[in-house]
Coordinates of N, CA and C in Angstrom, one line a residue:
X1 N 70.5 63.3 90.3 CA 71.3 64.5 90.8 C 70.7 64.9 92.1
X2 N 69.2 64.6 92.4 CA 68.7 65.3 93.5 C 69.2 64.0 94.5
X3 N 69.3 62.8 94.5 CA 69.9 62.1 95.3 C 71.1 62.6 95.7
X4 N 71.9 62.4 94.9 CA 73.2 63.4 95.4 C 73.2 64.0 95.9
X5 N 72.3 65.1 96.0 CA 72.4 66.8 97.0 C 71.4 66.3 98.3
X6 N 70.8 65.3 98.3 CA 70.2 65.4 99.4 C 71.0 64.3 100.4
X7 N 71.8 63.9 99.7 CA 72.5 62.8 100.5 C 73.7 63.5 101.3
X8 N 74.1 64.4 100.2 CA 75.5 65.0 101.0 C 74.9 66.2 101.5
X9 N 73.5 67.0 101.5 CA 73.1 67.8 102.6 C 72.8 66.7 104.0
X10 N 72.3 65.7 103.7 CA 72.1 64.6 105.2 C 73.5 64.4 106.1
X11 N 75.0 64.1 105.0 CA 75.9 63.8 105.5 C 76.5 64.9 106.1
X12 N 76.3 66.0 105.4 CA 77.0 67.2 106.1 C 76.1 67.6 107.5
X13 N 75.2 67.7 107.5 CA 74.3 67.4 108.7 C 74.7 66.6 109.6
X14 N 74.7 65.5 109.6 CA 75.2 64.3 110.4 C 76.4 64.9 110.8
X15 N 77.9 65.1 110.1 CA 79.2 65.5 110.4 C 78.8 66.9 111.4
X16 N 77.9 67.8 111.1 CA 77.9 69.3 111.5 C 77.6 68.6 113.5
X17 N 76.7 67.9 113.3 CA 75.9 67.8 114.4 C 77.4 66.5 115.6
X18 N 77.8 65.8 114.7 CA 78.6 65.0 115.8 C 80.1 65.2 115.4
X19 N 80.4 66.2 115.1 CA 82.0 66.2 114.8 C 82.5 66.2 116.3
X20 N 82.1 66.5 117.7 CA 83.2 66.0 118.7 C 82.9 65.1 119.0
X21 N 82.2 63.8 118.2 CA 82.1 62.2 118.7 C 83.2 61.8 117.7
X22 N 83.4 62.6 116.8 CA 84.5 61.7 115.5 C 85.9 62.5 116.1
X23 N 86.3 63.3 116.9 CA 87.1 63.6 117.6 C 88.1 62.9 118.6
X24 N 86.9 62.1 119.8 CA 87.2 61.6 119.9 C 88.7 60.4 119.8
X25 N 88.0 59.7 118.9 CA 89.1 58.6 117.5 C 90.0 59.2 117.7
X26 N 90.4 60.3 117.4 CA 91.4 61.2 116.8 C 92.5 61.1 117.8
X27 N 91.7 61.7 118.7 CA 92.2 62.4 119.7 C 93.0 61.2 120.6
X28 N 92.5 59.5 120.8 CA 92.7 58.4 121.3 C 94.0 58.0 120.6
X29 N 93.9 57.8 119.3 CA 95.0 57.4 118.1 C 96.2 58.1 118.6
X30 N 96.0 59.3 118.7 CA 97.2 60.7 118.6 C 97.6 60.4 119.7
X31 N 96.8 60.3 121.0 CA 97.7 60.0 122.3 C 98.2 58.6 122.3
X32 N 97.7 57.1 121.7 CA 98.4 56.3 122.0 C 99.7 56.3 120.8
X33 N 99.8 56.9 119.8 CA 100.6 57.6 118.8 C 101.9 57.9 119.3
X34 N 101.9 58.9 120.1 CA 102.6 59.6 121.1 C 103.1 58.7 122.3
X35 N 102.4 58.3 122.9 CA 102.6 57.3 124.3 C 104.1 56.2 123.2
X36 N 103.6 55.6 121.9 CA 104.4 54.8 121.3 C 106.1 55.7 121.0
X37 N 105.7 56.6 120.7 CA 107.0 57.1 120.2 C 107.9 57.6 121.3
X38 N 107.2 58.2 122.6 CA 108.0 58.2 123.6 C 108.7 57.1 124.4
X39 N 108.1 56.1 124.1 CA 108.1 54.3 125.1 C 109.6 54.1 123.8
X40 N 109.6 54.8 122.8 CA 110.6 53.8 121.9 C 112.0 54.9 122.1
X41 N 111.9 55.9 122.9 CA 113.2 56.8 123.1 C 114.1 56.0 124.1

């Protein structure tokens, strides 16, 4: 059980510290997302 809590205190850590590098993705997807659905009007 202590593995558990220290693994997802590490992961939430990790997420807290780089959530605008996982943004990023997001943000690239959604504009070529977009770019596709306007090319198909």
């Amino acid at each position: 059980m202590q593995t558990f809590q220290s693994s997802y205190k590490g992961l939430s850590l990790l997420l807290s510290l780089n959530w605008d590098r996982l943004l990023w993705p997001v943000a690239i997807v959604a504009a070529l997302a977009t770019a596709g659905l306007l090319a198909g009007l």
